[in-house]
Amino acid sequence: MKNSTTKPYDVLGISSATLCLIHCIVFPILTIVPFGFSNSVFIDSLFASIGMLVVSKVLMSNATVTVKYILGIAILVIVVSVVLDLIFHIHTELIVIGGLGMIVGHILNFKNHKKKHL
């Protein structure tokens, strides 16, 4: 699989990870304000599922080993955080760390596409 075929997945990954990060930062703040908002593990699960799909495509590509490790570890951290929340109702900042890792990994992979096509 050529790296150029993962470019749309990188755009989807960057977008999804950024939205996930915004969600993880904004929703805890909104729970303090008495508007009736609450964080949903199902929204976190949706973002984790999209992330797993995107990361699996990048892992099967010929992306650099560094990018594969960053994305693999980031999605693992996100999944652990979601599972902890779903099963044990333990809220951790792991999901934010994983989201940042996803953004960094996808940006690095996206930049690698540009270098190879110049």
Tab-separated table of N, CA, C and O in Angstrom:
chain	number	residue	atom	x	y	z
A	1	MET	N	0.847	-1.170	0.000
A	1	MET	CA	0.000	0.000	0.000
A	1	MET	C	0.892	1.232	0.000
A	1	MET	O	1.803	1.353	0.795
A	2	LYS	N	0.628	2.156	-0.877
A	2	LYS	CA	1.420	3.380	-0.937
A	2	LYS	C	1.021	4.313	0.193
A	2	LYS	O	-0.101	4.298	0.657
A	3	ASN	N	1.997	5.134	0.591
A	3	ASN	CA	1.707	6.114	1.638
A	3	ASN	C	0.637	7.095	1.204
A	3	ASN	O	-0.110	7.590	2.025
A	4	SER	N	0.555	7.393	-0.089
A	4	SER	CA	-0.422	8.377	-0.545
A	4	SER	C	-1.853	7.890	-0.326
A	4	SER	O	-2.765	8.692	-0.239
A	5	THR	N	-2.045	6.558	-0.217
A	5	THR	CA	-3.398	6.058	0.037
A	5	THR	C	-3.822	6.279	1.480
A	5	THR	O	-4.997	6.206	1.789
A	6	THR	N	-2.883	6.552	2.363
A	6	THR	CA	-3.257	6.807	3.758
A	6	THR	C	-3.472	8.295	4.018
A	6	THR	O	-3.887	8.656	5.112
A	7	LYS	N	-3.213	9.144	3.029
A	7	LYS	CA	-3.377	10.586	3.228
A	7	LYS	C	-4.794	10.954	3.678
A	7	LYS	O	-4.951	11.715	4.625
A	8	PRO	N	-5.853	10.426	3.043
A	8	PRO	CA	-7.201	10.752	3.536
A	8	PRO	C	-7.422	10.269	4.972
A	8	PRO	O	-8.121	10.912	5.749
A	9	TYR	N	-6.798	9.147	5.324
A	9	TYR	CA	-6.935	8.645	6.690
A	9	TYR	C	-6.207	9.553	7.675
A	9	TYR	O	-6.654	9.709	8.814
A	10	ASP	N	-5.104	10.141	7.252
A	10	ASP	CA	-4.409	11.090	8.122
A	10	ASP	C	-5.256	12.322	8.364
A	10	ASP	O	-5.350	12.820	9.481
A	11	VAL	N	-5.898	12.815	7.317
A	11	VAL	CA	-6.786	13.982	7.465
A	11	VAL	C	-7.937	13.621	8.402
A	11	VAL	O	-8.270	14.389	9.312
A	12	LEU	N	-8.541	12.452	8.208
A	12	LEU	CA	-9.610	11.999	9.096
A	12	LEU	C	-9.082	11.820	10.514
A	12	LEU	O	-9.735	12.210	11.484
A	13	GLY	N	-7.892	11.254	10.645
A	13	GLY	CA	-7.301	11.040	11.965
A	13	GLY	C	-6.997	12.338	12.683
A	13	GLY	O	-7.273	12.473	13.881
A	14	ILE	N	-6.410	13.291	11.972
A	14	ILE	CA	-6.111	14.596	12.575
A	14	ILE	C	-7.408	15.271	13.007
A	14	ILE	O	-7.514	15.793	14.120
A	15	SER	N	-8.415	15.243	12.142
A	15	SER	CA	-9.700	15.878	12.456
A	15	SER	C	-10.373	15.208	13.650
A	15	SER	O	-10.826	15.878	14.581
A	16	SER	N	-10.426	13.886	13.610
A	16	SER	CA	-11.079	13.149	14.689
A	16	SER	C	-10.345	13.328	16.012
A	16	SER	O	-10.973	13.544	17.055
A	17	ALA	N	-9.024	13.235	15.978
A	17	ALA	CA	-8.246	13.394	17.208
A	17	ALA	C	-8.369	14.810	17.770
A	17	ALA	O	-8.435	14.993	18.983
A	18	THR	N	-8.411	15.798	16.886
A	18	THR	CA	-8.574	17.180	17.343
A	18	THR	C	-9.954	17.380	17.962
A	18	THR	O	-10.076	17.986	19.034
A	19	LEU	N	-10.998	16.860	17.311
A	19	LEU	CA	-12.347	16.953	17.883
A	19	LEU	C	-12.424	16.212	19.217
A	19	LEU	O	-13.054	16.681	20.164
A	20	CYS	N	-11.775	15.070	19.286
A	20	CYS	CA	-11.743	14.298	20.527
A	20	CYS	C	-11.060	15.097	21.634
A	20	CYS	O	-11.535	15.142	22.767
A	21	LEU	N	-9.940	15.724	21.304
A	21	LEU	CA	-9.216	16.516	22.287
A	21	LEU	C	-10.062	17.695	22.762
A	21	LEU	O	-10.133	17.969	23.968
A	22	ILE	N	-10.732	18.365	21.829
A	22	ILE	CA	-11.618	19.476	22.201
A	22	ILE	C	-12.732	18.957	23.113
A	22	ILE	O	-13.046	19.556	24.138
A	23	HIS	N	-13.300	17.817	22.742
A	23	HIS	CA	-14.350	17.201	23.557
A	23	HIS	C	-13.831	16.901	24.961
A	23	HIS	O	-14.518	17.169	25.954
A	24	CYS	N	-12.628	16.361	25.059
A	24	CYS	CA	-12.068	15.983	26.359
A	24	CYS	C	-11.714	17.194	27.218
A	24	CYS	O	-11.690	17.094	28.439
A	25	ILE	N	-11.451	18.310	26.598
A	25	ILE	CA	-11.121	19.523	27.351
A	25	ILE	C	-12.388	20.310	27.703
A	25	ILE	O	-12.546	20.785	28.823
A	26	VAL	N	-13.317	20.427	26.743
A	26	VAL	CA	-14.493	21.270	26.936
A	26	VAL	C	-15.539	20.611	27.838
A	26	VAL	O	-16.105	21.278	28.714
A	27	PHE	N	-15.819	19.330	27.677
A	27	PHE	CA	-16.888	18.706	28.437
A	27	PHE	C	-16.659	18.709	29.947
A	27	PHE	O	-17.611	18.945	30.699
A	28	PRO	N	-15.444	18.482	30.446
A	28	PRO	CA	-15.269	18.622	31.900
A	28	PRO	C	-15.552	20.037	32.403
A	28	PRO	O	-16.090	20.214	33.495
A	29	ILE	N	-15.227	21.033	31.588
A	29	ILE	CA	-15.526	22.414	31.982
A	29	ILE	C	-17.043	22.636	31.984
A	29	ILE	O	-17.581	23.276	32.880
A	30	LEU	N	-17.738	22.079	30.989
A	30	LEU	CA	-19.192	22.250	30.907
A	30	LEU	C	-19.927	21.526	32.039
A	30	LEU	O	-21.043	21.903	32.399
A	31	THR	N	-19.315	20.481	32.602
A	31	THR	CA	-19.969	19.783	33.711
A	31	THR	C	-19.945	20.615	34.984
A	31	THR	O	-20.764	20.396	35.876
A	32	ILE	N	-19.004	21.552	35.077
A	32	ILE	CA	-18.931	22.434	36.241
A	32	ILE	C	-20.042	23.473	36.170
A	32	ILE	O	-20.673	23.802	37.167
A	33	VAL	N	-20.287	23.982	34.965
A	33	VAL	CA	-21.329	24.982	34.752
A	33	VAL	C	-22.685	24.262	34.792
A	33	VAL	O	-22.841	23.203	34.189
A	34	PRO	N	-23.665	24.799	35.480
A	34	PRO	CA	-24.945	24.081	35.646
A	34	PRO	C	-25.850	24.114	34.410
A	34	PRO	O	-26.960	24.625	34.454
A	35	PHE	N	-25.367	23.582	33.284
A	35	PHE	CA	-26.181	23.503	32.069
A	35	PHE	C	-26.767	22.109	31.862
A	35	PHE	O	-27.524	21.881	30.942
A	36	GLY	N	-26.369	21.152	32.683
A	36	GLY	CA	-26.884	19.793	32.543
A	36	GLY	C	-26.089	18.931	31.578
A	36	GLY	O	-26.526	17.849	31.212
A	37	PHE	N	-24.913	19.402	31.147
A	37	PHE	CA	-24.074	18.584	30.274
A	37	PHE	C	-23.335	17.543	31.108
A	37	PHE	O	-22.965	17.796	32.240
A	38	SER	N	-23.107	16.398	30.519
A	38	SER	CA	-22.263	15.412	31.181
A	38	SER	C	-21.430	14.699	30.124
A	38	SER	O	-21.810	14.621	28.963
A	39	ASN	N	-20.302	14.193	30.551
A	39	ASN	CA	-19.410	13.477	29.644
A	39	ASN	C	-20.004	12.096	29.365
A	39	ASN	O	-20.550	11.464	30.250
A	40	SER	N	-19.899	11.638	28.152
A	40	SER	CA	-20.455	10.348	27.769
A	40	SER	C	-19.350	9.407	27.315
A	40	SER	O	-18.566	9.737	26.424
A	41	VAL	N	-19.326	8.239	27.933
A	41	VAL	CA	-18.339	7.234	27.538
A	41	VAL	C	-18.630	6.738	26.122
A	41	VAL	O	-17.734	6.273	25.421
A	42	PHE	N	-19.864	6.902	25.676
A	42	PHE	CA	-20.215	6.458	24.329
A	42	PHE	C	-19.617	7.376	23.259
A	42	PHE	O	-19.217	6.915	22.193
A	43	ILE	N	-19.525	8.657	23.556
A	43	ILE	CA	-18.850	9.574	22.637
A	43	ILE	C	-17.362	9.238	22.589
A	43	ILE	O	-16.762	9.186	21.512
A	44	ASP	N	-16.777	8.970	23.764
A	44	ASP	CA	-15.367	8.564	23.804
A	44	ASP	C	-15.157	7.272	23.020
A	44	ASP	O	-14.170	7.120	22.307
A	45	SER	N	-16.095	6.340	23.140
A	45	SER	CA	-16.005	5.075	22.404
A	45	SER	C	-16.088	5.291	20.898
A	45	SER	O	-15.396	4.614	20.125
A	46	LEU	N	-16.922	6.234	20.477
A	46	LEU	CA	-17.040	6.553	19.054
A	46	LEU	C	-15.710	7.075	18.518
A	46	LEU	O	-15.224	6.609	17.484
A	47	PHE	N	-15.107	8.044	19.240
A	47	PHE	CA	-13.820	8.574	18.811
A	47	PHE	C	-12.742	7.483	18.819
A	47	PHE	O	-11.906	7.426	17.920
A	48	ALA	N	-12.765	6.601	19.822
A	48	ALA	CA	-11.781	5.513	19.892
A	48	ALA	C	-11.958	4.554	18.714
A	48	ALA	O	-10.974	4.083	18.129
A	49	SER	N	-13.213	4.273	18.330
A	49	SER	CA	-13.466	3.387	17.189
A	49	SER	C	-12.967	3.990	15.882
A	49	SER	O	-12.348	3.289	15.068
A	50	ILE	N	-13.240	5.267	15.690
A	50	ILE	CA	-12.726	5.948	14.486
A	50	ILE	C	-11.203	5.906	14.505
A	50	ILE	O	-10.568	5.622	13.487
A	51	GLY	N	-10.618	6.179	15.660
A	51	GLY	CA	-9.163	6.151	15.797
A	51	GLY	C	-8.577	4.791	15.481
A	51	GLY	O	-7.551	4.683	14.805
A	52	MET	N	-9.223	3.717	15.957
A	52	MET	CA	-8.714	2.371	15.676
A	52	MET	C	-8.757	2.055	14.188
A	52	MET	O	-7.832	1.450	13.647
A	53	LEU	N	-9.827	2.468	13.512
A	53	LEU	CA	-9.929	2.259	12.064
A	53	LEU	C	-8.806	2.984	11.334
A	53	LEU	O	-8.105	2.400	10.504
A	54	VAL	N	-8.620	4.248	11.679
A	54	VAL	CA	-7.612	5.065	11.000
A	54	VAL	C	-6.209	4.550	11.297
A	54	VAL	O	-5.379	4.398	10.391
A	55	VAL	N	-5.929	4.247	12.549
A	55	VAL	CA	-4.592	3.768	12.925
A	55	VAL	C	-4.302	2.423	12.267
A	55	VAL	O	-3.181	2.179	11.809
A	56	SER	N	-5.308	1.550	12.164
A	56	SER	CA	-5.071	0.256	11.509
A	56	SER	C	-4.660	0.445	10.051
A	56	SER	O	-3.793	-0.280	9.548
A	57	LYS	N	-5.254	1.418	9.373
A	57	LYS	CA	-4.872	1.685	7.977
A	57	LYS	C	-3.432	2.193	7.883
A	57	LYS	O	-2.688	1.805	6.994
A	58	VAL	N	-3.055	3.073	8.809
A	58	VAL	CA	-1.693	3.610	8.796
A	58	VAL	C	-0.693	2.524	9.185
A	58	VAL	O	0.384	2.433	8.596
A	59	LEU	N	-1.046	1.675	10.145
A	59	LEU	CA	-0.137	0.606	10.562
A	59	LEU	C	0.122	-0.396	9.439
A	59	LEU	O	1.202	-0.984	9.365
A	60	MET	N	-0.853	-0.594	8.572
A	60	MET	CA	-0.682	-1.528	7.454
A	60	MET	C	0.017	-0.878	6.260
A	60	MET	O	0.347	-1.561	5.300
A	61	SER	N	0.234	0.419	6.316
A	61	SER	CA	0.897	1.123	5.219
A	61	SER	C	2.408	1.063	5.425
A	61	SER	O	2.907	0.430	6.351
A	62	ASN	N	3.131	1.736	4.551
A	62	ASN	CA	4.583	1.794	4.708
A	62	ASN	C	5.003	3.112	5.359
A	62	ASN	O	6.009	3.705	5.003
A	63	ALA	N	4.224	3.531	6.356
A	63	ALA	CA	4.569	4.718	7.141
A	63	ALA	C	5.835	4.413	7.934
A	63	ALA	O	6.210	3.254	8.114
A	64	THR	N	6.483	5.459	8.420
A	64	THR	CA	7.716	5.255	9.174
A	64	THR	C	7.419	4.513	10.475
A	64	THR	O	6.312	4.569	11.013
A	65	VAL	N	8.431	3.831	10.979
A	65	VAL	CA	8.298	3.070	12.221
A	65	VAL	C	7.947	4.009	13.376
A	65	VAL	O	7.135	3.663	14.240
A	66	THR	N	8.537	5.189	13.381
A	66	THR	CA	8.251	6.161	14.439
A	66	THR	C	6.777	6.522	14.464
A	66	THR	O	6.143	6.539	15.530
A	67	VAL	N	6.209	6.803	13.310
A	67	VAL	CA	4.791	7.156	13.217
A	67	VAL	C	3.931	5.977	13.684
A	67	VAL	O	2.965	6.158	14.431
A	68	LYS	N	4.290	4.774	13.271
A	68	LYS	CA	3.527	3.590	13.671
A	68	LYS	C	3.550	3.411	15.189
A	68	LYS	O	2.528	3.102	15.797
A	69	TYR	N	4.722	3.593	15.799
A	69	TYR	CA	4.808	3.465	17.258
A	69	TYR	C	3.986	4.541	17.960
A	69	TYR	O	3.260	4.253	18.907
A	70	ILE	N	4.109	5.782	17.503
A	70	ILE	CA	3.367	6.883	18.139
A	70	ILE	C	1.865	6.616	18.058
A	70	ILE	O	1.148	6.716	19.056
A	71	LEU	N	1.375	6.265	16.873
A	71	LEU	CA	-0.058	6.040	16.705
A	71	LEU	C	-0.531	4.793	17.451
A	71	LEU	O	-1.609	4.786	18.045
A	72	GLY	N	0.276	3.745	17.418
A	72	GLY	CA	-0.088	2.508	18.119
A	72	GLY	C	-0.193	2.706	19.618
A	72	GLY	O	-1.162	2.271	20.258
A	73	ILE	N	0.786	3.378	20.189
A	73	ILE	CA	0.765	3.639	21.629
A	73	ILE	C	-0.370	4.599	21.978
A	73	ILE	O	-1.081	4.408	22.974
A	74	ALA	N	-0.584	5.617	21.146
A	74	ALA	CA	-1.640	6.593	21.413
A	74	ALA	C	-3.017	5.938	21.421
A	74	ALA	O	-3.817	6.186	22.335
A	75	ILE	N	-3.311	5.089	20.441
A	75	ILE	CA	-4.632	4.449	20.408
A	75	ILE	C	-4.775	3.465	21.556
A	75	ILE	O	-5.864	3.320	22.133
A	76	LEU	N	-3.696	2.810	21.942
A	76	LEU	CA	-3.739	1.900	23.089
A	76	LEU	C	-4.071	2.671	24.369
A	76	LEU	O	-4.908	2.241	25.169
A	77	VAL	N	-3.448	3.836	24.555
A	77	VAL	CA	-3.709	4.673	25.727
A	77	VAL	C	-5.170	5.138	25.734
A	77	VAL	O	-5.836	5.128	26.781
A	78	ILE	N	-5.682	5.510	24.568
A	78	ILE	CA	-7.081	5.945	24.472
A	78	ILE	C	-8.035	4.803	24.815
A	78	ILE	O	-8.982	4.981	25.589
A	79	VAL	N	-7.778	3.637	24.265
A	79	VAL	CA	-8.652	2.487	24.521
A	79	VAL	C	-8.621	2.106	26.003
A	79	VAL	O	-9.675	1.828	26.597
A	80	VAL	N	-7.435	2.122	26.617
A	80	VAL	CA	-7.341	1.828	28.047
A	80	VAL	C	-8.165	2.827	28.847
A	80	VAL	O	-8.914	2.452	29.765
A	81	SER	N	-8.070	4.090	28.505
A	81	SER	CA	-8.832	5.125	29.201
A	81	SER	C	-10.336	4.917	29.051
A	81	SER	O	-11.089	5.026	30.027
A	82	VAL	N	-10.785	4.609	27.838
A	82	VAL	CA	-12.211	4.393	27.598
A	82	VAL	C	-12.701	3.155	28.345
A	82	VAL	O	-13.786	3.168	28.953
A	83	VAL	N	-11.921	2.088	28.343
A	83	VAL	CA	-12.307	0.862	29.050
A	83	VAL	C	-12.375	1.111	30.561
A	83	VAL	O	-13.303	0.653	31.234
A	84	LEU	N	-11.393	1.842	31.100
A	84	LEU	CA	-11.424	2.173	32.524
A	84	LEU	C	-12.691	2.957	32.870
A	84	LEU	O	-13.316	2.717	33.907
A	85	ASP	N	-13.074	3.870	31.996
A	85	ASP	CA	-14.275	4.670	32.228
A	85	ASP	C	-15.535	3.816	32.085
A	85	ASP	O	-16.455	3.901	32.902
A	86	LEU	N	-15.570	2.977	31.060
A	86	LEU	CA	-16.753	2.164	30.779
A	86	LEU	C	-17.008	1.112	31.863
A	86	LEU	O	-18.133	0.969	32.342
A	87	ILE	N	-15.965	0.421	32.270
A	87	ILE	CA	-16.139	-0.687	33.210
A	87	ILE	C	-16.076	-0.237	34.670
A	87	ILE	O	-16.910	-0.612	35.483
A	88	PHE	N	-15.065	0.580	34.991
A	88	PHE	CA	-14.831	0.931	36.390
A	88	PHE	C	-15.248	2.363	36.754
A	88	PHE	O	-15.096	2.767	37.904
A	89	HIS	N	-15.719	3.125	35.764
A	89	HIS	CA	-16.105	4.531	35.978
A	89	HIS	C	-14.949	5.351	36.555
A	89	HIS	O	-15.146	6.212	37.408
A	90	ILE	N	-13.754	5.037	36.069
A	90	ILE	CA	-12.555	5.774	36.467
A	90	ILE	C	-12.211	6.731	35.334
A	90	ILE	O	-11.943	6.314	34.207
A	91	HIS	N	-12.236	8.023	35.612
A	91	HIS	CA	-11.912	9.035	34.613
A	91	HIS	C	-10.446	9.407	34.768
A	91	HIS	O	-10.014	9.831	35.837
A	92	THR	N	-9.679	9.229	33.700
A	92	THR	CA	-8.256	9.561	33.730
A	92	THR	C	-7.932	10.557	32.624
A	92	THR	O	-8.707	10.729	31.685
A	93	GLU	N	-6.792	11.174	32.758
A	93	GLU	CA	-6.323	12.089	31.721
A	93	GLU	C	-5.595	11.332	30.606
A	93	GLU	O	-5.066	11.946	29.686
A	94	LEU	N	-5.579	10.015	30.674
A	94	LEU	CA	-4.922	9.223	29.633
A	94	LEU	C	-5.508	9.515	28.257
A	94	LEU	O	-4.783	9.522	27.266
A	95	ILE	N	-6.792	9.754	28.200
A	95	ILE	CA	-7.430	9.991	26.906
A	95	ILE	C	-6.907	11.275	26.254
A	95	ILE	O	-6.766	11.350	25.033
A	96	VAL	N	-6.594	12.275	27.069
A	96	VAL	CA	-6.035	13.518	26.538
A	96	VAL	C	-4.619	13.259	26.020
A	96	VAL	O	-4.250	13.725	24.935
A	97	ILE	N	-3.840	12.501	26.768
A	97	ILE	CA	-2.476	12.159	26.338
A	97	ILE	C	-2.524	11.357	25.043
A	97	ILE	O	-1.771	11.617	24.101
A	98	GLY	N	-3.427	10.393	24.975
A	98	GLY	CA	-3.585	9.603	23.752
A	98	GLY	C	-4.035	10.448	22.576
A	98	GLY	O	-3.564	10.276	21.452
A	99	GLY	N	-4.948	11.386	22.830
A	99	GLY	CA	-5.410	12.283	21.763
A	99	GLY	C	-4.295	13.147	21.215
A	99	GLY	O	-4.176	13.335	20.001
A	100	LEU	N	-3.463	13.656	22.116
A	100	LEU	CA	-2.295	14.439	21.669
A	100	LEU	C	-1.346	13.571	20.845
A	100	LEU	O	-0.817	14.010	19.828
A	101	GLY	N	-1.146	12.334	21.282
A	101	GLY	CA	-0.299	11.408	20.524
A	101	GLY	C	-0.854	11.131	19.141
A	101	GLY	O	-0.102	11.044	18.157
A	102	MET	N	-2.176	10.989	19.048
A	102	MET	CA	-2.806	10.758	17.745
A	102	MET	C	-2.593	11.950	16.819
A	102	MET	O	-2.266	11.777	15.642
A	103	ILE	N	-2.765	13.146	17.348
A	103	ILE	CA	-2.573	14.348	16.535
A	103	ILE	C	-1.131	14.427	16.051
A	103	ILE	O	-0.879	14.636	14.862
A	104	VAL	N	-0.182	14.238	16.963
A	104	VAL	CA	1.243	14.305	16.596
A	104	VAL	C	1.581	13.241	15.556
A	104	VAL	O	2.237	13.526	14.545
A	105	GLY	N	1.134	12.003	15.783
A	105	GLY	CA	1.424	10.917	14.841
A	105	GLY	C	0.865	11.173	13.454
A	105	GLY	O	1.549	10.963	12.444
A	106	HIS	N	-0.357	11.646	13.387
A	106	HIS	CA	-0.962	11.914	12.077
A	106	HIS	C	-0.320	13.108	11.381
A	106	HIS	O	-0.158	13.103	10.162
A	107	ILE	N	0.049	14.123	12.139
A	107	ILE	CA	0.728	15.272	11.525
A	107	ILE	C	2.080	14.849	10.977
A	107	ILE	O	2.449	15.231	9.855
A	108	LEU	N	2.830	14.037	11.737
A	108	LEU	CA	4.121	13.539	11.236
A	108	LEU	C	3.938	12.704	9.977
A	108	LEU	O	4.695	12.847	9.014
A	109	ASN	N	2.940	11.842	9.967
A	109	ASN	CA	2.686	11.013	8.792
A	109	ASN	C	2.264	11.867	7.605
A	109	ASN	O	2.689	11.635	6.472
A	110	PHE	N	1.441	12.869	7.860
A	110	PHE	CA	1.002	13.783	6.801
A	110	PHE	C	2.198	14.530	6.212
A	110	PHE	O	2.324	14.687	5.004
A	111	LYS	N	3.109	14.994	7.082
A	111	LYS	CA	4.306	15.697	6.606
A	111	LYS	C	5.205	14.769	5.804
A	111	LYS	O	5.835	15.200	4.828
A	112	ASN	N	5.285	13.495	6.193
A	112	ASN	CA	6.070	12.534	5.430
A	112	ASN	C	5.527	12.357	4.019
A	112	ASN	O	6.277	12.149	3.079
A	113	HIS	N	4.207	12.450	3.856
A	113	HIS	CA	3.602	12.361	2.524
A	113	HIS	C	4.083	13.516	1.655
A	113	HIS	O	4.419	13.323	0.488
A	114	LYS	N	4.087	14.711	2.239
A	114	LYS	CA	4.495	15.893	1.482
A	114	LYS	C	5.967	15.793	1.062
A	114	LYS	O	6.306	16.132	-0.063
A	115	LYS	N	6.827	15.308	1.944
A	115	LYS	CA	8.260	15.184	1.621
A	115	LYS	C	8.483	14.199	0.494
A	115	LYS	O	9.318	14.412	-0.370
A	116	LYS	N	7.734	13.095	0.495
A	116	LYS	CA	7.928	12.061	-0.526
A	116	LYS	C	7.395	12.499	-1.874
A	116	LYS	O	7.802	11.989	-2.901
A	117	HIS	N	6.449	13.430	-1.884
A	117	HIS	CA	5.859	13.844	-3.153
A	117	HIS	C	6.471	15.114	-3.723
A	117	HIS	O	6.021	15.618	-4.734
A	118	LEU	N	7.476	15.664	-3.056
A	118	LEU	CA	8.128	16.866	-3.575
A	118	LEU	C	9.219	16.523	-4.551
A	118	LEU	O	9.792	15.569	-4.659
